Short mmCIF file of C-alpha atoms and ligand atoms in Angstrom, two decimals:
data_model
loop_
_atom_site.label_atom_id
_atom_site.label_comp_id
_atom_site.label_asym_id
_atom_site.label_seq_id
_atom_site.Cartn_x
_atom_site.Cartn_y
_atom_site.Cartn_z
CA MET A 22 8.55 37.32 -26.70
CA LYS A 23 5.85 37.27 -29.32
CA LYS A 24 3.46 34.32 -29.08
CA SER A 25 4.16 33.17 -32.63
CA ILE A 26 7.90 33.01 -31.98
CA LEU A 27 7.29 31.12 -28.77
CA LEU A 28 5.09 28.62 -30.59
CA ILE A 29 7.76 27.98 -33.18
CA LEU A 30 10.33 27.56 -30.42
CA VAL A 31 8.12 25.07 -28.63
CA ALA A 32 7.65 23.10 -31.85
CA PHE A 33 11.41 22.97 -32.36
CA MET A 34 12.07 21.77 -28.85
CA GLY A 35 11.15 18.28 -29.93
CA PHE A 36 7.93 18.16 -27.97
CA LYS A 37 4.62 17.36 -29.57
CA ASN A 38 2.72 20.40 -30.65
CA TYR A 39 0.05 20.59 -28.01
CA SER A 40 -0.98 24.20 -28.44
CA GLN A 41 -4.65 24.90 -27.72
CA GLY A 42 -5.99 28.29 -28.62
CA ASP A 43 -3.98 30.99 -26.93
CA TYR A 44 -2.83 28.70 -24.11
CA ILE A 45 0.88 28.18 -24.50
CA PRO A 46 2.22 25.62 -22.06
CA THR A 47 5.60 26.44 -20.57
CA ALA A 48 8.66 24.28 -21.21
CA SER A 49 8.35 22.83 -17.71
CA ASN A 50 4.74 21.93 -18.42
CA LEU A 51 5.65 20.18 -21.66
CA GLU A 52 8.36 18.30 -19.84
CA ALA A 53 5.85 17.28 -17.17
CA ARG A 54 3.46 16.04 -19.87
CA GLN A 55 6.19 13.88 -21.33
CA TRP A 56 6.99 12.52 -17.88
CA PHE A 57 3.31 11.82 -17.35
CA GLU A 58 2.93 9.97 -20.66
CA ASP A 59 5.91 7.81 -19.83
CA ALA A 60 4.79 7.10 -16.25
CA LYS A 61 1.82 4.99 -17.37
CA PHE A 62 0.58 3.91 -13.96
CA GLY A 63 -0.73 5.84 -10.96
CA LEU A 64 -2.69 5.27 -7.77
CA PHE A 65 -6.05 6.97 -7.32
CA ILE A 66 -7.19 7.40 -3.71
CA HIS A 67 -10.74 8.30 -2.71
CA TRP A 68 -10.71 9.05 0.98
CA GLY A 69 -12.94 11.22 3.07
CA VAL A 70 -15.30 11.17 6.05
CA TYR A 71 -17.74 9.17 3.88
CA SER A 72 -15.49 6.14 4.37
CA ILE A 73 -16.95 5.79 7.89
CA LEU A 74 -20.31 4.79 6.42
CA GLY A 75 -18.73 2.19 4.12
CA ASP A 76 -21.10 3.02 1.29
CA GLY A 77 -18.99 4.89 -1.22
CA GLU A 78 -18.24 8.59 -1.68
CA TRP A 79 -21.76 9.37 -2.96
CA VAL A 80 -23.39 8.22 0.27
CA MET A 81 -24.62 11.73 1.15
CA GLN A 82 -26.78 11.86 -1.95
CA LYS A 83 -27.46 8.13 -2.10
CA GLN A 84 -28.97 8.03 1.39
CA ASN A 85 -30.19 11.66 1.24
CA ILE A 86 -28.33 12.53 4.42
CA SER A 87 -29.15 16.07 5.53
CA LYS A 88 -26.39 18.60 5.87
CA ASP A 89 -26.48 18.74 9.66
CA ALA A 90 -26.51 14.95 10.02
CA TYR A 91 -23.59 14.55 7.58
CA GLU A 92 -21.66 17.21 9.45
CA MET A 93 -21.52 14.89 12.45
CA LEU A 94 -19.32 12.47 10.50
CA PRO A 95 -16.05 14.38 10.95
CA ASP A 96 -16.45 13.90 14.73
CA PHE A 97 -15.99 10.16 14.19
CA PHE A 98 -13.17 10.36 11.70
CA ASN A 99 -10.01 9.33 13.50
CA PRO A 100 -7.75 7.34 11.15
CA ILE A 101 -5.11 6.46 13.70
CA GLU A 102 -3.68 3.69 11.50
CA PHE A 103 -2.92 6.08 8.64
CA ASN A 104 0.70 5.94 7.61
CA ALA A 105 1.56 8.04 4.56
CA GLU A 106 4.91 6.32 4.11
CA GLU A 107 3.18 2.92 3.94
CA TRP A 108 0.79 4.09 1.23
CA VAL A 109 3.60 5.51 -0.83
CA GLN A 110 5.73 2.39 -0.41
CA MET A 111 2.76 0.29 -1.50
CA ALA A 112 2.24 2.43 -4.61
CA LYS A 113 5.93 2.12 -5.43
CA SER A 114 5.89 -1.64 -5.01
CA ALA A 115 2.91 -1.74 -7.36
CA GLY A 116 5.05 -0.02 -9.99
CA MET A 117 3.07 3.21 -9.79
CA LYS A 118 4.77 6.52 -10.47
CA TYR A 119 2.23 8.97 -9.07
CA ILE A 120 -0.65 9.29 -6.63
CA THR A 121 -3.85 11.27 -7.15
CA ILE A 122 -5.81 11.83 -3.95
CA THR A 123 -9.14 13.47 -3.19
CA SER A 124 -8.45 16.79 -1.49
CA ARG A 125 -12.15 17.64 -1.38
CA HIS A 126 -14.93 15.51 -2.82
CA HIS A 127 -18.59 16.27 -3.63
CA ASP A 128 -19.50 16.19 0.09
CA GLY A 129 -17.50 19.41 0.39
CA PHE A 130 -15.24 18.22 3.21
CA SER A 131 -11.60 19.29 2.90
CA MET A 132 -9.06 16.59 3.72
CA PHE A 133 -6.40 19.27 4.18
CA ASP A 134 -5.73 22.33 6.28
CA SER A 135 -7.58 25.25 4.74
CA ASN A 136 -8.17 28.81 5.82
CA ALA A 137 -10.98 29.19 3.31
CA THR A 138 -13.39 27.07 5.41
CA ASP A 139 -13.48 25.42 8.81
CA TYR A 140 -15.04 22.24 7.35
CA THR A 141 -11.66 20.50 7.29
CA ILE A 142 -9.89 17.46 8.68
CA VAL A 143 -7.71 19.68 10.86
CA LYS A 144 -10.50 21.76 12.37
CA ARG A 145 -13.33 19.25 12.61
CA THR A 146 -11.95 15.79 13.32
CA PRO A 147 -10.37 14.33 16.46
CA TYR A 148 -7.44 13.33 14.23
CA LYS A 149 -6.62 17.03 13.60
CA LYS A 150 -3.74 16.31 11.22
CA ASP A 151 -3.39 17.31 7.58
CA VAL A 152 -3.12 13.96 5.80
CA LEU A 153 -2.26 15.58 2.47
CA LYS A 154 0.74 17.23 4.08
CA GLU A 155 2.00 13.89 5.35
CA LEU A 156 1.40 12.30 1.98
CA ALA A 157 3.17 15.16 0.19
CA GLU A 158 6.23 14.67 2.40
CA ALA A 159 6.31 10.90 1.92
CA CYS A 160 5.87 11.28 -1.86
CA LYS A 161 8.70 13.77 -2.05
CA LYS A 162 10.97 11.46 -0.09
CA GLU A 163 10.15 8.47 -2.30
CA GLY A 164 10.18 10.24 -5.68
CA ILE A 165 6.47 9.78 -6.34
CA LYS A 166 4.52 12.67 -7.87
CA LEU A 167 1.42 13.88 -6.09
CA PHE A 168 -1.77 15.04 -7.84
CA PHE A 169 -4.85 16.47 -6.15
CA TYR A 170 -8.39 15.53 -7.12
CA TYR A 171 -10.59 18.58 -6.58
CA SER A 172 -14.38 18.55 -6.81
CA LEU A 173 -16.11 21.42 -8.56
CA LEU A 174 -19.42 20.17 -7.24
CA ASP A 175 -20.28 20.75 -3.57
CA TRP A 176 -23.29 19.35 -1.64
CA ASN A 177 -22.47 21.27 1.52
CA ARG A 178 -21.86 24.91 0.69
CA ASP A 179 -24.72 27.34 0.32
CA ASP A 180 -22.84 29.36 -2.28
CA TYR A 181 -22.76 26.36 -4.61
CA PHE A 182 -25.86 28.00 -6.03
CA PRO A 183 -27.80 27.66 -8.28
CA ARG A 184 -27.45 23.99 -7.41
CA GLY A 185 -26.81 21.24 -9.90
CA ARG A 186 -28.67 18.12 -10.89
CA THR A 187 -27.33 15.92 -8.06
CA GLY A 188 -27.91 16.01 -4.32
CA THR A 189 -31.42 17.39 -4.75
CA GLY A 190 -32.72 15.30 -1.81
CA ILE A 191 -30.15 16.64 0.65
CA MET A 192 -31.97 18.80 3.19
CA GLY A 193 -30.57 21.92 4.79
CA ARG A 194 -28.90 23.58 1.82
CA LYS A 195 -29.51 27.33 1.59
CA GLN A 196 -28.95 29.86 -1.17
CA GLY A 197 -25.75 31.78 -1.75
CA LYS A 198 -23.68 33.64 -4.29
CA TRP A 199 -21.90 31.79 -7.09
CA ASP A 200 -19.07 34.34 -7.16
CA SER A 201 -18.32 33.59 -3.54
CA TYR A 202 -18.07 29.88 -4.42
CA ILE A 203 -15.65 30.59 -7.27
CA ASN A 204 -13.52 32.70 -4.93
CA PHE A 205 -13.57 29.92 -2.36
CA MET A 206 -12.27 27.43 -4.92
CA LYS A 207 -9.55 29.84 -5.99
CA ALA A 208 -8.48 30.31 -2.37
CA GLN A 209 -8.32 26.55 -1.80
CA LEU A 210 -6.46 25.86 -5.03
CA THR A 211 -3.97 28.54 -4.07
CA GLU A 212 -3.42 26.75 -0.77
CA LEU A 213 -3.03 23.37 -2.46
CA LEU A 214 -0.46 24.81 -4.84
CA THR A 215 1.42 26.75 -2.20
CA ASN A 216 1.63 24.58 0.89
CA TYR A 217 2.47 21.11 -0.47
CA GLY A 218 5.56 21.57 -2.64
CA ASP A 219 5.55 20.74 -6.34
CA ILE A 220 2.23 19.30 -7.40
CA GLY A 221 1.98 16.93 -10.37
CA GLY A 222 -1.49 18.00 -11.35
CA ILE A 223 -5.01 19.02 -10.43
CA TRP A 224 -7.76 16.54 -11.32
CA PHE A 225 -11.11 18.31 -11.56
CA ASP A 226 -14.42 16.50 -11.29
CA GLY A 227 -18.09 17.43 -11.11
CA ASP A 228 -18.42 19.74 -14.12
CA TRP A 229 -21.22 17.46 -15.34
CA ASP A 230 -23.35 18.51 -12.34
CA LYS A 231 -24.03 21.92 -13.91
CA LYS A 232 -23.42 21.79 -17.63
CA THR A 233 -24.29 25.43 -18.21
CA ALA A 234 -22.50 26.97 -15.23
CA ASN A 235 -19.72 29.47 -15.67
CA TRP A 236 -16.90 27.72 -13.85
CA HIS A 237 -14.42 30.51 -14.67
CA TYR A 238 -12.01 27.94 -16.04
CA ASP A 239 -9.92 30.61 -17.77
CA GLU A 240 -9.16 32.26 -14.44
CA ILE A 241 -8.85 29.03 -12.47
CA TYR A 242 -6.54 27.34 -14.97
CA LYS A 243 -4.43 30.48 -15.24
CA LEU A 244 -4.17 30.71 -11.47
CA ILE A 245 -2.89 27.14 -11.32
CA HIS A 246 -0.38 27.57 -14.12
CA ASP A 247 0.81 30.89 -12.69
CA LEU A 248 1.42 29.30 -9.31
CA GLN A 249 2.99 26.12 -10.69
CA PRO A 250 3.54 26.15 -14.46
CA GLN A 251 4.45 22.46 -14.54
CA CYS A 252 1.24 21.43 -12.78
CA LEU A 253 -0.89 19.42 -15.21
CA ILE A 254 -4.58 20.19 -15.39
CA GLY A 255 -7.16 17.54 -16.21
CA ASN A 256 -10.93 17.75 -15.99
CA ASN A 257 -13.36 14.83 -15.86
CA HIS A 258 -16.03 16.71 -17.83
CA HIS A 259 -16.36 13.84 -20.32
CA GLU A 260 -15.89 16.17 -23.28
CA ALA A 261 -13.12 17.16 -25.65
CA VAL A 262 -10.29 18.93 -23.81
CA LYS A 263 -10.70 22.62 -23.16
CA LYS A 264 -8.17 25.39 -23.40
CA GLY A 265 -5.68 25.28 -20.56
CA GLU A 266 -5.94 21.56 -19.90
CA ASP A 267 -2.82 19.43 -20.14
CA PHE A 268 -4.14 15.90 -20.25
CA GLN A 269 -7.33 14.13 -21.21
CA MET A 270 -9.07 11.73 -18.90
CA PHE A 271 -11.40 8.83 -19.52
CA GLU A 272 -13.56 7.50 -16.71
CA LYS A 273 -13.90 3.72 -16.55
CA ASP A 274 -13.36 3.40 -20.30
CA LEU A 275 -10.49 3.03 -22.70
CA PRO A 276 -10.14 6.06 -25.01
CA GLY A 277 -12.84 5.89 -27.68
CA LYS A 278 -14.97 3.27 -25.91
CA SER A 279 -18.19 4.24 -24.27
CA THR A 280 -19.46 1.46 -22.08
CA GLN A 281 -20.41 3.98 -19.39
CA ASN A 282 -22.52 6.33 -21.49
CA PHE A 283 -20.45 9.30 -20.43
CA ALA A 284 -17.11 8.60 -22.03
CA SER A 285 -15.83 11.04 -24.57
CA LYS A 286 -16.78 10.23 -28.11
CA ALA A 287 -14.08 8.87 -30.38
CA GLU A 288 -13.92 12.17 -32.26
CA ASP A 289 -13.24 14.02 -29.00
CA ILE A 290 -9.92 12.30 -28.45
CA GLY A 291 -7.09 14.73 -28.85
CA ASN A 292 -3.34 14.38 -28.82
CA LEU A 293 -2.75 15.34 -25.20
CA PRO A 294 -1.49 12.70 -22.77
CA LYS A 295 -4.30 10.36 -21.79
CA GLU A 296 -5.35 8.80 -18.53
CA VAL A 297 -7.97 6.15 -17.90
CA CYS A 298 -9.24 5.78 -14.34
CA GLU A 299 -10.73 2.58 -13.01
CA THR A 300 -11.69 1.08 -9.65
CA ILE A 301 -9.95 -1.94 -8.14
CA ASN A 302 -13.40 -3.28 -7.16
CA GLY A 303 -16.66 -1.54 -8.09
CA SER A 304 -16.39 1.57 -5.91
CA TRP A 305 -14.27 4.70 -5.60
CA GLY A 306 -14.76 5.44 -1.90
CA PHE A 307 -14.59 2.62 0.68
CA ASN A 308 -17.54 0.29 0.29
CA LEU A 309 -17.94 -2.42 2.89
CA GLN A 310 -20.31 -4.52 0.77
CA ASP A 311 -18.38 -4.36 -2.48
CA ARG A 312 -17.31 -7.85 -3.49
CA ARG A 313 -16.48 -7.00 -7.09
CA HIS A 314 -12.73 -7.11 -6.56
CA LYS A 315 -11.07 -7.41 -9.92
CA SER A 316 -8.79 -10.38 -10.49
CA LYS A 317 -5.05 -10.19 -11.01
CA LYS A 318 -5.60 -10.97 -14.67
CA GLU A 319 -8.26 -8.28 -15.14
CA LEU A 320 -6.13 -5.63 -13.47
CA ILE A 321 -2.92 -6.41 -15.33
CA GLN A 322 -4.77 -6.65 -18.63
CA TYR A 323 -6.43 -3.30 -17.97
CA LEU A 324 -3.02 -1.73 -17.54
CA ILE A 325 -1.77 -3.38 -20.74
CA ASN A 326 -4.87 -2.30 -22.63
CA ALA A 327 -4.56 1.28 -21.42
CA ALA A 328 -0.94 1.37 -22.61
CA GLY A 329 -2.03 -0.13 -25.94
CA TYR A 330 -4.44 2.78 -26.31
CA GLY A 331 -1.61 5.19 -25.52
CA SER A 332 -2.99 5.92 -22.08
CA ASN A 333 -2.02 5.83 -18.42
CA LEU A 334 -4.01 3.82 -15.93
CA LEU A 335 -5.02 5.53 -12.70
CA LEU A 336 -6.15 2.65 -10.50
CA ASN A 337 -8.30 3.49 -7.51
CA VAL A 338 -8.44 2.23 -3.96
CA GLY A 339 -10.77 3.54 -1.24
CA PRO A 340 -8.97 3.40 2.12
CA MET A 341 -10.95 2.43 5.21
CA PRO A 342 -11.85 4.95 7.94
CA ASN A 343 -8.97 3.70 10.10
CA GLY A 344 -6.48 4.79 7.42
CA LYS A 345 -5.62 1.31 6.16
CA ILE A 346 -6.13 -0.02 2.66
CA GLN A 347 -7.98 -3.34 2.48
CA PRO A 348 -5.41 -6.18 2.56
CA LYS A 349 -7.02 -7.73 -0.51
CA HIS A 350 -6.36 -4.57 -2.49
CA VAL A 351 -2.80 -4.23 -1.20
CA GLN A 352 -2.27 -7.81 -2.34
CA SER A 353 -3.65 -7.07 -5.83
CA LEU A 354 -1.43 -4.02 -6.19
CA LEU A 355 1.65 -6.02 -5.26
CA GLU A 356 0.74 -8.64 -7.86
CA ILE A 357 0.64 -5.98 -10.55
CA GLY A 358 3.99 -4.71 -9.28
CA ASP A 359 5.49 -8.19 -9.57
CA TRP A 360 4.29 -8.45 -13.16
CA LEU A 361 5.71 -5.01 -13.95
CA LYS A 362 9.10 -5.89 -12.50
CA ILE A 363 9.47 -8.43 -15.29
CA HIS A 364 7.43 -6.84 -18.08
CA GLY A 365 7.57 -3.12 -17.24
CA GLN A 366 9.83 -2.40 -20.18
CA THR A 367 6.90 -3.12 -22.51
CA ILE A 368 4.70 -0.57 -20.70
CA TYR A 369 6.67 2.35 -19.22
CA GLY A 370 7.87 4.96 -21.66
CA THR A 371 5.93 3.43 -24.55
CA LYS A 372 3.37 4.90 -26.88
CA ALA A 373 0.49 3.12 -28.59
CA GLY A 374 1.94 0.67 -31.10
CA PRO A 375 1.14 0.33 -34.81
CA ILE A 376 -1.15 -2.68 -34.48
CA PRO A 377 -4.73 -1.53 -33.97
CA PRO A 378 -6.00 -2.81 -30.60
CA ASN A 379 -8.83 -5.32 -30.30
CA THR A 380 -9.96 -7.80 -27.66
CA GLU A 381 -7.24 -10.31 -28.64
CA ARG A 382 -4.26 -8.01 -28.61
CA VAL A 383 -2.81 -4.56 -28.20
CA SER A 384 0.60 -3.18 -29.05
CA THR A 385 2.97 -0.70 -27.51
CA GLN A 386 6.09 0.78 -29.02
CA LYS A 387 9.38 2.23 -27.88
CA GLY A 388 11.79 3.40 -30.59
CA ASN A 389 12.13 0.62 -33.14
CA THR A 390 10.66 -2.00 -30.90
CA VAL A 391 7.02 -3.00 -31.05
CA TYR A 392 5.64 -5.07 -28.20
CA LEU A 393 2.71 -7.16 -29.30
CA HIS A 394 0.67 -8.13 -26.24
CA TRP A 395 -1.17 -11.30 -27.07
CA LEU A 396 -3.91 -11.49 -24.47
CA ASN A 397 -5.87 -14.41 -23.09
CA ASN A 398 -3.78 -17.13 -24.61
CA GLN A 399 -6.43 -18.04 -27.20
CA LYS A 400 -4.25 -19.67 -29.81
CA ASN A 401 -0.66 -19.90 -30.88
CA ILE A 402 -1.09 -18.75 -34.46
CA ILE A 403 -1.26 -14.98 -34.71
CA PHE A 404 -2.35 -13.12 -37.78
CA ILE A 405 -2.07 -9.34 -38.01
CA PRO A 406 -3.81 -8.10 -41.15
CA ARG A 407 -2.13 -5.45 -43.31
CA PHE A 408 0.99 -5.10 -41.17
CA ASP A 409 3.09 -2.91 -43.45
CA LYS A 410 6.15 -2.13 -41.33
CA LYS A 411 9.52 -3.55 -42.35
CA ILE A 412 10.62 -6.18 -39.86
CA ASN A 413 14.12 -6.92 -38.74
CA SER A 414 13.46 -9.78 -36.32
CA ILE A 415 10.82 -11.18 -34.01
CA LYS A 416 11.33 -12.91 -30.70
CA LEU A 417 9.54 -13.74 -27.51
CA PHE A 418 9.97 -10.99 -24.95
CA GLY A 419 12.44 -11.92 -22.25
CA SER A 420 14.07 -14.74 -24.20
CA ASN A 421 16.42 -15.02 -27.11
CA GLN A 422 14.12 -17.35 -28.92
CA LYS A 423 13.65 -16.01 -32.45
CA LEU A 424 10.24 -16.63 -33.97
CA LYS A 425 9.53 -17.64 -37.55
CA PHE A 426 7.13 -15.35 -39.34
CA LYS A 427 5.60 -14.82 -42.73
CA LYS A 428 4.83 -11.41 -44.10
CA ASP A 429 2.94 -10.85 -47.33
CA ASP A 430 0.32 -8.53 -48.79
CA TYR A 431 -2.33 -9.96 -46.49
CA GLY A 432 -0.40 -9.34 -43.32
CA LEU A 433 1.89 -10.86 -40.76
CA THR A 434 1.58 -14.46 -39.58
CA LEU A 435 3.42 -15.80 -36.56
CA LYS A 436 3.58 -19.13 -34.85
CA LEU A 437 4.31 -19.28 -31.14
CA PRO A 438 5.59 -22.34 -29.32
CA GLU A 439 2.61 -23.66 -27.31
CA SER A 440 4.71 -23.58 -24.16
CA SER A 441 5.19 -19.83 -24.45
CA LEU A 442 1.51 -18.97 -24.12
CA ASP A 443 0.81 -17.00 -20.97
CA PRO A 444 -2.80 -16.79 -19.78
CA ILE A 445 -2.43 -13.09 -19.00
CA ASP A 446 -0.15 -11.76 -21.70
CA THR A 447 2.28 -13.34 -24.12
CA ILE A 448 4.61 -10.60 -25.30
CA ILE A 449 6.20 -10.71 -28.71
CA GLU A 450 9.00 -8.30 -29.43
CA ILE A 451 9.11 -7.10 -33.02
CA THR A 452 12.19 -5.15 -34.04
CA LEU A 453 11.51 -2.89 -36.99
CA LYS A 454 14.04 -1.91 -39.61
C1 GLC B 25 -17.27 10.11 -10.93
C2 GLC B 25 -17.89 10.07 -9.55
C3 GLC B 25 -16.93 10.48 -8.51
C4 GLC B 25 -15.56 9.91 -8.67
C5 GLC B 25 -15.07 10.05 -10.08
C6 GLC B 25 -13.75 9.38 -10.30
O1 GLC B 25 -17.18 11.39 -11.41
O2 GLC B 25 -18.96 10.95 -9.48
O3 GLC B 25 -17.43 10.16 -7.26
O4 GLC B 25 -14.73 10.62 -7.85
O5 GLC B 25 -16.00 9.52 -10.96
O6 GLC B 25 -13.50 9.24 -11.66
#
């Protein structure tokens, strides 16, 4: 079929027109994107041999641990308390619809069985088991989609050469051939997309280590889509999306914000599904000293905000070296789940609503219904300037209590009963005509 005909067909299928250059996503890919946009909430897991040191996933570079010293870590990695089913159940109870786990992080250690290297959990640790396999099986059983984080950057391999701007103090790295590194990644990605059933997506990271490198994205993205056309590709390069990518990610920032200095600029935001990732405390990998656990209110409001910006939230936990997730974090996840059981309708399956988000409020929308999320309980008079949609009725979410409102050229004014104010989120349901 000619490409132009295919494009027209895709446009008529009722999906958004996501075409990028000559990359034409398949119907199954477009369907997966829609699923992803509706899912809204996922669990990010950073787990590797670094967890033993309790100092985050960057510990190798942070403490300048030489290659040979770091390579002793797998000998001590024996997560006998790991229970894939428990993790998946926990994610489900939190209201999450997918899990994204580190298959190989910047330290170069593979948390799965790989024939492309012997630096793997199966070949180097006393545990010997492929944890991704167990997770894939539990996810399949429980109807949770599984995504793999995959690092482009590698502090261990000699063929990750020329080296990038990080890990320069790590001793023992030799020189090798870049082509061999690219082939290694292709071999591993082939394994990840062949041995673990249907994969929700591949989450690349580390591009920023070598801004001018030729990562062979065309070939790598094609390989992934050839193996599993529905598999969504995202890349944490902090730039506008590139050809072949299926969603856009934002690290520790809502789309358009740049509190981290690396977030995409507002003009880089495209119309692909969006995903914001954030840590439950202040670290990705397990950090023993991290006391910056976010409160129930912060976490739930982050999820609401993400949805108000039309984005998913991928919330991270860093499991401990024994395979357990810190009880405090499990507790926080369950609290979000409890909130979602009651208010999930205003989050799942929504898009960004018509009321521009600010620190007081965001809005989400499903069909004719706009959910105005009034955050922080500041006051019971709400004014939305220049609200020009025609309104049928307004009520408090979850009750039949109609609310009086005034709409004129200046905007929409609403008065809430004082008793309805919720310190986390007061939700007002606006039905449009
Ligand atoms: C950053 C960090 C990396 C982490 C990622 C998650 O890129 O370098 O360690 O995995 O953020 O978003």
